Tab-separated table of C-alpha atoms and ligand atoms in Angstrom:
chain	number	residue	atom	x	y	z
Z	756	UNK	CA	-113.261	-28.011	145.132
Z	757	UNK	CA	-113.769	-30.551	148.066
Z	758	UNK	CA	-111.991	-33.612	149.140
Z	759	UNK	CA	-113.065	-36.676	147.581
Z	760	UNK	CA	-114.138	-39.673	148.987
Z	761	UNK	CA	-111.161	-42.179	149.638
Z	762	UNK	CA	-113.017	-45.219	147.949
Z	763	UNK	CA	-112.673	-42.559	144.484
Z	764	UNK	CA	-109.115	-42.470	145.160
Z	765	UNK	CA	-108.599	-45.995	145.394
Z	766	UNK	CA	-110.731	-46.204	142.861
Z	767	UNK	CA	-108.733	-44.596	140.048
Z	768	UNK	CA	-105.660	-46.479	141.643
Z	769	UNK	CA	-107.419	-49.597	140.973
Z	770	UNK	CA	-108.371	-48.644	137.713
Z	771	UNK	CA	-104.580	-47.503	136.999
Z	772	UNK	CA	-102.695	-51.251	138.225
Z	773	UNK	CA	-105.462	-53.080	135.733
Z	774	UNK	CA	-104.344	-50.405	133.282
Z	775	UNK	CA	-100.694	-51.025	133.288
Z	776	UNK	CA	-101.244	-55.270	133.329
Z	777	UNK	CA	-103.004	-54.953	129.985
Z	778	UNK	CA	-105.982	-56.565	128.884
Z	779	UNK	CA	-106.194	-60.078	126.532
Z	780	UNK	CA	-106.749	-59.762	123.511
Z	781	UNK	CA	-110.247	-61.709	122.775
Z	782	UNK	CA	-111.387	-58.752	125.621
Z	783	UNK	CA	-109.815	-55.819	123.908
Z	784	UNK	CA	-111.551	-56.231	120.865
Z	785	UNK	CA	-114.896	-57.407	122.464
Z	786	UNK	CA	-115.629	-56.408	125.861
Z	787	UNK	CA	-118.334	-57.455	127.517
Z	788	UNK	CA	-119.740	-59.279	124.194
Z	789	UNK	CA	-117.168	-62.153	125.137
Z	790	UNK	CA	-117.961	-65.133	127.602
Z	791	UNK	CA	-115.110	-66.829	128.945
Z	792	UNK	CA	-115.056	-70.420	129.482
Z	793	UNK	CA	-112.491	-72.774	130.638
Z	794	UNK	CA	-112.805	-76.599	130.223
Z	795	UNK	CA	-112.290	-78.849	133.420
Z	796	UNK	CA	-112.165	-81.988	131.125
Z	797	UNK	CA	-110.395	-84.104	134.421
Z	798	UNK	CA	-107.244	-84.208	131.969
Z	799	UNK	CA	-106.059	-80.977	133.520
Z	800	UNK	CA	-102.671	-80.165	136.290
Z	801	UNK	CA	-102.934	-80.104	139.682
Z	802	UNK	CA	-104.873	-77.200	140.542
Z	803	UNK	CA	-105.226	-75.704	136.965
Z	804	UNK	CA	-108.766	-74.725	136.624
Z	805	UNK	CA	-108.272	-72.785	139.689
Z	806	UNK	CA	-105.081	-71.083	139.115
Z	807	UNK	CA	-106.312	-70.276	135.545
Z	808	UNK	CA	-109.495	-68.278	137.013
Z	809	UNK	CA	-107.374	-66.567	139.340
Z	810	UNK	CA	-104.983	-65.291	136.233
Z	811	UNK	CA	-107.804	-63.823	134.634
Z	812	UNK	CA	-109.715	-62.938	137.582
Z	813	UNK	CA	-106.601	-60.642	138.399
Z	814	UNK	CA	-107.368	-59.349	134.743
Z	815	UNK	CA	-110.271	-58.329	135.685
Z	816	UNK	CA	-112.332	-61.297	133.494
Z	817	UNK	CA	-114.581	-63.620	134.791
Z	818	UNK	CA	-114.206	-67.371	133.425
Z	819	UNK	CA	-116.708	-69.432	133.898
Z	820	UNK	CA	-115.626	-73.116	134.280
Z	821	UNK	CA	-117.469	-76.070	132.866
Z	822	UNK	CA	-117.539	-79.454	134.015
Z	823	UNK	CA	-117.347	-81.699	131.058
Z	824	UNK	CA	-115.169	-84.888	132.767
Z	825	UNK	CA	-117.589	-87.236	132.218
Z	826	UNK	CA	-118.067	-86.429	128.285
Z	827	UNK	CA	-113.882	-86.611	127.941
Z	828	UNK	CA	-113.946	-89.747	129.759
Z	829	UNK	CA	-116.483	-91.397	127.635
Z	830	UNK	CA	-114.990	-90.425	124.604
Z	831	UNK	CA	-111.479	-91.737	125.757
Z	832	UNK	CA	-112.527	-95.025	127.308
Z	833	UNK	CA	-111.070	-97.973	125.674
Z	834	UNK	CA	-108.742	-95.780	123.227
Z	835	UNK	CA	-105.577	-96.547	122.722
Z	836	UNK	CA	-103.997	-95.264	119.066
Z	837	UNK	CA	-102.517	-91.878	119.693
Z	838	UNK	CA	-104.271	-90.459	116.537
Z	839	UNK	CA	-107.608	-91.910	117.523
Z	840	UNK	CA	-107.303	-90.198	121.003
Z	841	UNK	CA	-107.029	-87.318	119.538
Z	842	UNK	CA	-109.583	-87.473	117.443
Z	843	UNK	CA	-111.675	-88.437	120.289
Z	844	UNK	CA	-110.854	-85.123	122.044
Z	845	UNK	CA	-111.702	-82.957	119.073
Z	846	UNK	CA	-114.685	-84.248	118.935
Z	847	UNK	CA	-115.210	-84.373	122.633
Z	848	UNK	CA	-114.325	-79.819	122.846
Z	849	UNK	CA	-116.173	-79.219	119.656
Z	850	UNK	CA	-118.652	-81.599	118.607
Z	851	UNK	CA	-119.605	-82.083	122.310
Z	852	UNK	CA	-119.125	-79.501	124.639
Z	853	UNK	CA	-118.551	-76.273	122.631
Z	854	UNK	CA	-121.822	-77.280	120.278
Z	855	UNK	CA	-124.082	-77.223	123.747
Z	856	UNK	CA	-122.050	-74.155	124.880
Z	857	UNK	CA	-122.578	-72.235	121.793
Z	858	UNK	CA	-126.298	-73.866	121.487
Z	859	UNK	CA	-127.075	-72.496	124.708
Z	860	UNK	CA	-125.395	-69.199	124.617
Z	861	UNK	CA	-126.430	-67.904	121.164
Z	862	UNK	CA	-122.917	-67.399	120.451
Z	863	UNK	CA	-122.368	-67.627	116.798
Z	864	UNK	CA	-118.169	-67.929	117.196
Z	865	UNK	CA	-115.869	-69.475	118.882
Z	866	UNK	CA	-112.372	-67.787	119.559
Z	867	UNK	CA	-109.560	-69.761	120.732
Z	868	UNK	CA	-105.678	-69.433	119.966
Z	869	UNK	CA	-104.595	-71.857	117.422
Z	870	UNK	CA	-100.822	-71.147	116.410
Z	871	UNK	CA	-99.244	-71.714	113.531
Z	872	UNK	CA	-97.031	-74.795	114.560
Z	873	UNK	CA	-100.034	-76.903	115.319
Z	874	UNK	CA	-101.292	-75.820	111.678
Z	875	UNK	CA	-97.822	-76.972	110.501
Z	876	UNK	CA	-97.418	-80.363	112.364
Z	877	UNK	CA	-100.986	-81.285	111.295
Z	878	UNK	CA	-100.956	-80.645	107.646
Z	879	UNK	CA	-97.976	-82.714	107.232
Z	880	UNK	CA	-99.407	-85.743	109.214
Z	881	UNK	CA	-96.944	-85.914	112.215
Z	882	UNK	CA	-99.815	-85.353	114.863
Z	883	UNK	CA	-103.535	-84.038	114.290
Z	884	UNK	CA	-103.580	-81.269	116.794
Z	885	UNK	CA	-106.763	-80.859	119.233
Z	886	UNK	CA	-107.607	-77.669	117.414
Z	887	UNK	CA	-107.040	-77.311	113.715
Z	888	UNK	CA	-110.223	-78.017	111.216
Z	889	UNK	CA	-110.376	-75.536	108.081
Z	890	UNK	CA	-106.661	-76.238	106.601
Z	891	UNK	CA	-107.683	-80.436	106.926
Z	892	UNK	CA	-110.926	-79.324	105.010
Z	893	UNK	CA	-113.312	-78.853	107.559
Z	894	UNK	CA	-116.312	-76.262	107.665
Z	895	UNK	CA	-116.422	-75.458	111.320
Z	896	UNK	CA	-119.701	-73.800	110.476
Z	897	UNK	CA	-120.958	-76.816	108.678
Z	898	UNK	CA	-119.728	-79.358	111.085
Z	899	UNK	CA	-119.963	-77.897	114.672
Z	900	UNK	CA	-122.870	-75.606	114.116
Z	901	UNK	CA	-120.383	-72.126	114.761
Z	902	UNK	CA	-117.332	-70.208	113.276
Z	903	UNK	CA	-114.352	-70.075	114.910
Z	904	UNK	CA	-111.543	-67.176	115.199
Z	905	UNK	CA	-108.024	-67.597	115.296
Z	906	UNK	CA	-106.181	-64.614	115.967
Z	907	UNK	CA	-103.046	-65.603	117.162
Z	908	UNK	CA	-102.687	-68.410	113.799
Z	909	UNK	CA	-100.151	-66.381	112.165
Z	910	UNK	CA	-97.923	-67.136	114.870
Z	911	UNK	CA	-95.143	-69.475	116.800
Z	912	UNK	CA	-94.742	-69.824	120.540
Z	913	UNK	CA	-92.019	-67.281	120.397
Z	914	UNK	CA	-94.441	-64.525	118.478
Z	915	UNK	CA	-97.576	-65.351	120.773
Z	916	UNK	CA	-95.144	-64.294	124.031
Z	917	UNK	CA	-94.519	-61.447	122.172
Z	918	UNK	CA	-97.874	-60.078	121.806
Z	919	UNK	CA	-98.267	-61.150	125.736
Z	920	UNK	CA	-95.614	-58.721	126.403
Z	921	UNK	CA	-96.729	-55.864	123.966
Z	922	UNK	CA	-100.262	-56.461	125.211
Z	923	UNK	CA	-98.665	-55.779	129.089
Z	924	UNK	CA	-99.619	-58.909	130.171
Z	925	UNK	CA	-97.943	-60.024	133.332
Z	926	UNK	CA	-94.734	-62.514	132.414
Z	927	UNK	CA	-96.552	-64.983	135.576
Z	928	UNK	CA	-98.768	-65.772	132.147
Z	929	UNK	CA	-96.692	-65.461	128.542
Z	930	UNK	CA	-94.242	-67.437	130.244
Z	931	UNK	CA	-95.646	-69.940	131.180
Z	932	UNK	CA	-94.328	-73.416	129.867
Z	933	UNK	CA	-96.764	-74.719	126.827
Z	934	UNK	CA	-99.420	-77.387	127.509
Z	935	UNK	CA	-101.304	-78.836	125.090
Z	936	UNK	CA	-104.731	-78.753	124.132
Z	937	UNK	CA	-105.191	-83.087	124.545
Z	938	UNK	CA	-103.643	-81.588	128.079
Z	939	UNK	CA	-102.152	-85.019	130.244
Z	940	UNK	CA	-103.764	-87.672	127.917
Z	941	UNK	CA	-101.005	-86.589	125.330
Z	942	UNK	CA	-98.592	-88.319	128.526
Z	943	UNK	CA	-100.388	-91.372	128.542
Z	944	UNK	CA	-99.365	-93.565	126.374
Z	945	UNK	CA	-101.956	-96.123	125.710
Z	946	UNK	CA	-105.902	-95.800	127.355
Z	947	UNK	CA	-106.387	-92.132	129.262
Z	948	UNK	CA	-108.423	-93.729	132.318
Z	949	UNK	CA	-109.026	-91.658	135.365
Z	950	UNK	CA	-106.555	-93.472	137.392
Z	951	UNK	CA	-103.936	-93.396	134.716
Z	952	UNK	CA	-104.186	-89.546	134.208
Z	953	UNK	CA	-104.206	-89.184	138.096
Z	954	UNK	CA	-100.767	-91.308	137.996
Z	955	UNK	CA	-99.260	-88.639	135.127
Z	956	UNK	CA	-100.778	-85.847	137.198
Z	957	UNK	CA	-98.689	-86.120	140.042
Z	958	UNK	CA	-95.458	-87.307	138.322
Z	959	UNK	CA	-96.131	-83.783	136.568
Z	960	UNK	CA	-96.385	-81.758	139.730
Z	961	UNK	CA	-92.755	-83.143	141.017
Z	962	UNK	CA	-91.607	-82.651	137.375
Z	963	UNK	CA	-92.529	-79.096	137.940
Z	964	UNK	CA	-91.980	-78.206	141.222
Z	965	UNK	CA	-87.979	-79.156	140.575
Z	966	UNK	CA	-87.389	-78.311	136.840
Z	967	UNK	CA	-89.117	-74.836	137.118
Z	968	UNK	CA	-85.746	-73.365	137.577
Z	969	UNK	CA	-84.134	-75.106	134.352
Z	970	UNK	CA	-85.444	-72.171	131.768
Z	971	UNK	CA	-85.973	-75.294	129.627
Z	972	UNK	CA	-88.847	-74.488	127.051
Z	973	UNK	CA	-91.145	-77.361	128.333
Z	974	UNK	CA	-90.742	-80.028	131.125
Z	975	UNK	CA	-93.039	-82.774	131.269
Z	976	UNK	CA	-93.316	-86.764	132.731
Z	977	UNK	CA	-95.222	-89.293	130.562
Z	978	UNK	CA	-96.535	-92.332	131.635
Z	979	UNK	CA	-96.103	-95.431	130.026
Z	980	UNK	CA	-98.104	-98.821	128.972
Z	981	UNK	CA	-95.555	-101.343	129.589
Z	982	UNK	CA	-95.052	-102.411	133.240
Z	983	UNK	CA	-91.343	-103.570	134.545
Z	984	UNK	CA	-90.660	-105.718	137.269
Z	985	UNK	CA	-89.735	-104.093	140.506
Z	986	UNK	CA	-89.355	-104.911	144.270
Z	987	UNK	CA	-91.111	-103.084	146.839
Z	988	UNK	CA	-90.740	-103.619	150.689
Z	989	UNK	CA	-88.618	-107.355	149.459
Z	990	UNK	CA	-91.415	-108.276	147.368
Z	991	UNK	CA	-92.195	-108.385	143.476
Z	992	UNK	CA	-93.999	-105.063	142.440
Z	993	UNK	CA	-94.955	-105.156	138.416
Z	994	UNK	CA	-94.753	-101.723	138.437
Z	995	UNK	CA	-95.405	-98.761	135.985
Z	996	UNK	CA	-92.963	-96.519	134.584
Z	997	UNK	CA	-92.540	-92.636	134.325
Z	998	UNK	CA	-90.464	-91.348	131.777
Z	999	UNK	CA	-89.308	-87.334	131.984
Z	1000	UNK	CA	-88.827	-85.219	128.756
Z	1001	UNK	CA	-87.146	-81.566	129.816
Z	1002	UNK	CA	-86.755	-79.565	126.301
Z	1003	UNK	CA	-84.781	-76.516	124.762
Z	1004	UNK	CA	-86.320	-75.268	122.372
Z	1005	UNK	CA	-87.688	-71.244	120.633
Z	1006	UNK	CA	-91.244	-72.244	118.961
Z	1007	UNK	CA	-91.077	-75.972	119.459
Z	1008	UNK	CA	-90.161	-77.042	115.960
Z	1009	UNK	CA	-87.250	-78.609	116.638
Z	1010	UNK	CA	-85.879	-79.137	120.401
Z	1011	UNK	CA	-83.307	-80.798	122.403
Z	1012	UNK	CA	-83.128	-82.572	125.510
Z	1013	UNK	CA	-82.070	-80.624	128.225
Z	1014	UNK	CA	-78.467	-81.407	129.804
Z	1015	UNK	CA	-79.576	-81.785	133.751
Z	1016	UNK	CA	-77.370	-82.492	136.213
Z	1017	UNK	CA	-77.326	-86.000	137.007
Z	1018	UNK	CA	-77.866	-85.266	140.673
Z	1019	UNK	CA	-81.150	-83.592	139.398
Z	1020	UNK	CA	-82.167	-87.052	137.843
Z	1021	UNK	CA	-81.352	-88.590	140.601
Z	1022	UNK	CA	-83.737	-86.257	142.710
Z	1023	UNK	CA	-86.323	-86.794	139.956
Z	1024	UNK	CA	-86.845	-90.293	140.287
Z	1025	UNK	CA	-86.416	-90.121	144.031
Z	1026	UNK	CA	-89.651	-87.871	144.462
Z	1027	UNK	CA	-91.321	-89.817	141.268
Z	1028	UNK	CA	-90.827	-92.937	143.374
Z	1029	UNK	CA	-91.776	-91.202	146.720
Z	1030	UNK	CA	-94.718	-89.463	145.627
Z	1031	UNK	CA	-96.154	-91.646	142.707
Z	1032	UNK	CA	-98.055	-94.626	143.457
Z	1033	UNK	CA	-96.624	-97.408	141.960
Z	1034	UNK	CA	-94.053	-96.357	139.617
Z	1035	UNK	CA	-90.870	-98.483	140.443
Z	1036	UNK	CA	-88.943	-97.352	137.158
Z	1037	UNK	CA	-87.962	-93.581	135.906
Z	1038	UNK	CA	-86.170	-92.809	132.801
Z	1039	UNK	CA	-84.886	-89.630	131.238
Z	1040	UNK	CA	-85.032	-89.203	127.357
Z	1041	UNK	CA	-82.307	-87.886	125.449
Z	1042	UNK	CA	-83.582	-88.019	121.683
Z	1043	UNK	CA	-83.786	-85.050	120.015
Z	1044	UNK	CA	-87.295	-83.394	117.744
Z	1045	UNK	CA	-87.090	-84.736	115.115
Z	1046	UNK	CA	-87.161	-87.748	114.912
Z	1047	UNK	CA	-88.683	-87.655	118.765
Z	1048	UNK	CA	-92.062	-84.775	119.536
Z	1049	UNK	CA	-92.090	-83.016	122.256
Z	1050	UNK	CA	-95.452	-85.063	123.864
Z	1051	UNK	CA	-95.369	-88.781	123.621
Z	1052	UNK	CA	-98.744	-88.877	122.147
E	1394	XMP	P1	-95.222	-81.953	119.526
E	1394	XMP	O1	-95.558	-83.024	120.504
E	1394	XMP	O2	-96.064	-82.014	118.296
E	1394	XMP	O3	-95.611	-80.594	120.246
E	1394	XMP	O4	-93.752	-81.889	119.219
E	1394	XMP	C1	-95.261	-79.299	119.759
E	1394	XMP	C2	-95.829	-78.281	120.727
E	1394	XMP	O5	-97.261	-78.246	120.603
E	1394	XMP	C3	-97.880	-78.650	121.821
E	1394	XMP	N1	-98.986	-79.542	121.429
E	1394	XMP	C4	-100.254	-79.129	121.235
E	1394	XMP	N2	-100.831	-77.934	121.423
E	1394	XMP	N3	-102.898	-78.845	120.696
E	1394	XMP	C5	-102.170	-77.804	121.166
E	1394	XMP	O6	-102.737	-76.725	121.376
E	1394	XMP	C6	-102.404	-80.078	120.497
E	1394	XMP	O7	-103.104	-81.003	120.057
E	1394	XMP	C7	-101.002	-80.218	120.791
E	1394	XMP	N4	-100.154	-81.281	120.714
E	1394	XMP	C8	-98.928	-80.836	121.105
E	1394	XMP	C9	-96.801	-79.344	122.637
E	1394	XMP	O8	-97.038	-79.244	124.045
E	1394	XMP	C10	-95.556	-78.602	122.205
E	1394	XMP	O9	-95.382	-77.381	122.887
């Protein structure tokens, strides 16, 4: 028997490490027979669409991403009622963008990972969640032109990390904090314009960067529709405010605010302030869910 070739070492080693990560699930079960997409609707973090390629990249699974800004942005403009933004964005995924996806692609399904607390919260008429159509009544088939599978519906954020962790899936990713589907127009409160989400987009990335180390369940900053009157530089500034929402919670059913330090308020509103354009006020919510939701919209 001769010596291999080193690149059939490496090879095998390769093919070990992705063995021992695990594989998601959607791929498990289909292989090859699954496209991958991920949605850059411009309501997305800092950096998402990028860091969320390089997850499954690292998985070995190509995503492809699709540019659909300008259809979110047209279907936002001018809304203002939390319901009817997220109607809007429904539409905007299924109607929208996953009808010319699936149009183009042949594909005859859509598979996505509803859970069972957004089935929950929408059926009794606290929120419609982005994703939830057969137990309102609505033929996905008949409506949006394509089935869709739901794998994970059985399940609350505590059972979905879980299956991340049976499936060997790195912790980096069935960790992470939630986000939801309406992503950072469910932190605006009132119209979702580009400059508005851009203003909630980088009061999220201090939020972030300095409650990461909390263990709370979810950390977010909202922005809201009322201005205050602030001074800038010894002149008036109307300004906008930020407020922060840190959570404990298991599955997100009920949750409570997070005791920080007030030194870490402090720091919160020093960076909103320094690194937001003008926001001149920063609060710190302390209700509770219920009566309070997690996201202000
Ligand atoms: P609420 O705000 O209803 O949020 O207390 C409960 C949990 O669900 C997330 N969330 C959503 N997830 N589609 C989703 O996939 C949605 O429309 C949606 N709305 C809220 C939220 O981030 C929290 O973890």
């Amino acid at each position: 028997m001769g010596i291999k070739p080193l690149s059939e070492y490496t090879r095998g080693q390769n093919w070990r490490r992705r063995r021992r990560t695990g594989r998601p699930l959607g791929h498990r079960a289909l292989g090859n027979r699954l496209k991958t997409v991920f949605i850059e609707n411009g309501l997305m973090r800092a950096g998402e669409p990028d860091q969320v390629v390089g997850f499954f990249r690292d998985l070995g699974v190509t995503v492809e991403v699709v540019d659909a800004k300008k259809e979110f942005f047209s279907a936002l403009k001018g809304v203002t009622d939390p319901e009817e933004k997220r109607e809007a964005i429904t539409q905007a995924f299924y109607k929208t963008v996953f009808g010319r996806i699936v149009r183009d692609s042949g594909a005859k399904h859509l598979l996505q990972g509803t859970i069972l607390t957004d089935v929950d919260e929408t059926v009794a008429g606290i929120k419609r969640q982005h994703n939830v159509f057969e137990q309102l009544g609505i033929d996905p088939k008949e409506t949006f032109g394509y089935q869709i599978i739901e794998p994970l519906i059985q399940l609350r954020k505590d059972g979905v990390r879980a299956t991340g962790k049976a499936l060997g899936l790195p912790a980096t990713l069935f960790e992470r904090i939630p986000f939801p589907g309406p992503a950072l127009a469910a932190r605006v409160i009132g119209e979702a314009t580009p400059d508005r989400i851009e203003t909630v987009r980088k009061a999220t990335v201090v939020v972030e960067r300095l409650l990461e180390t909390t263990d709370a369940f979810q950390y977010m900053g909202i922005l809201h529709e009322d201005r205050v009157t602030g001074m800038r530089d010894g002149k008036r500034d109307f300004g906008q405010q930020i407020e922060v929402r840190c959570w404990e919670s298991v599955d997100a059913r009920i949750a409570t605010p997070t005791q920080l330090p007030f030194e870490m308020l402090e720091k919160l509103a020093a960076d909103i302030i320094s690194e937001v354009p003008g926001i001149v006020s920063v609060t710190y919510n302390i209700a509770t869910k219920p009566p309070s939701t997690i996201e202000a919209v």
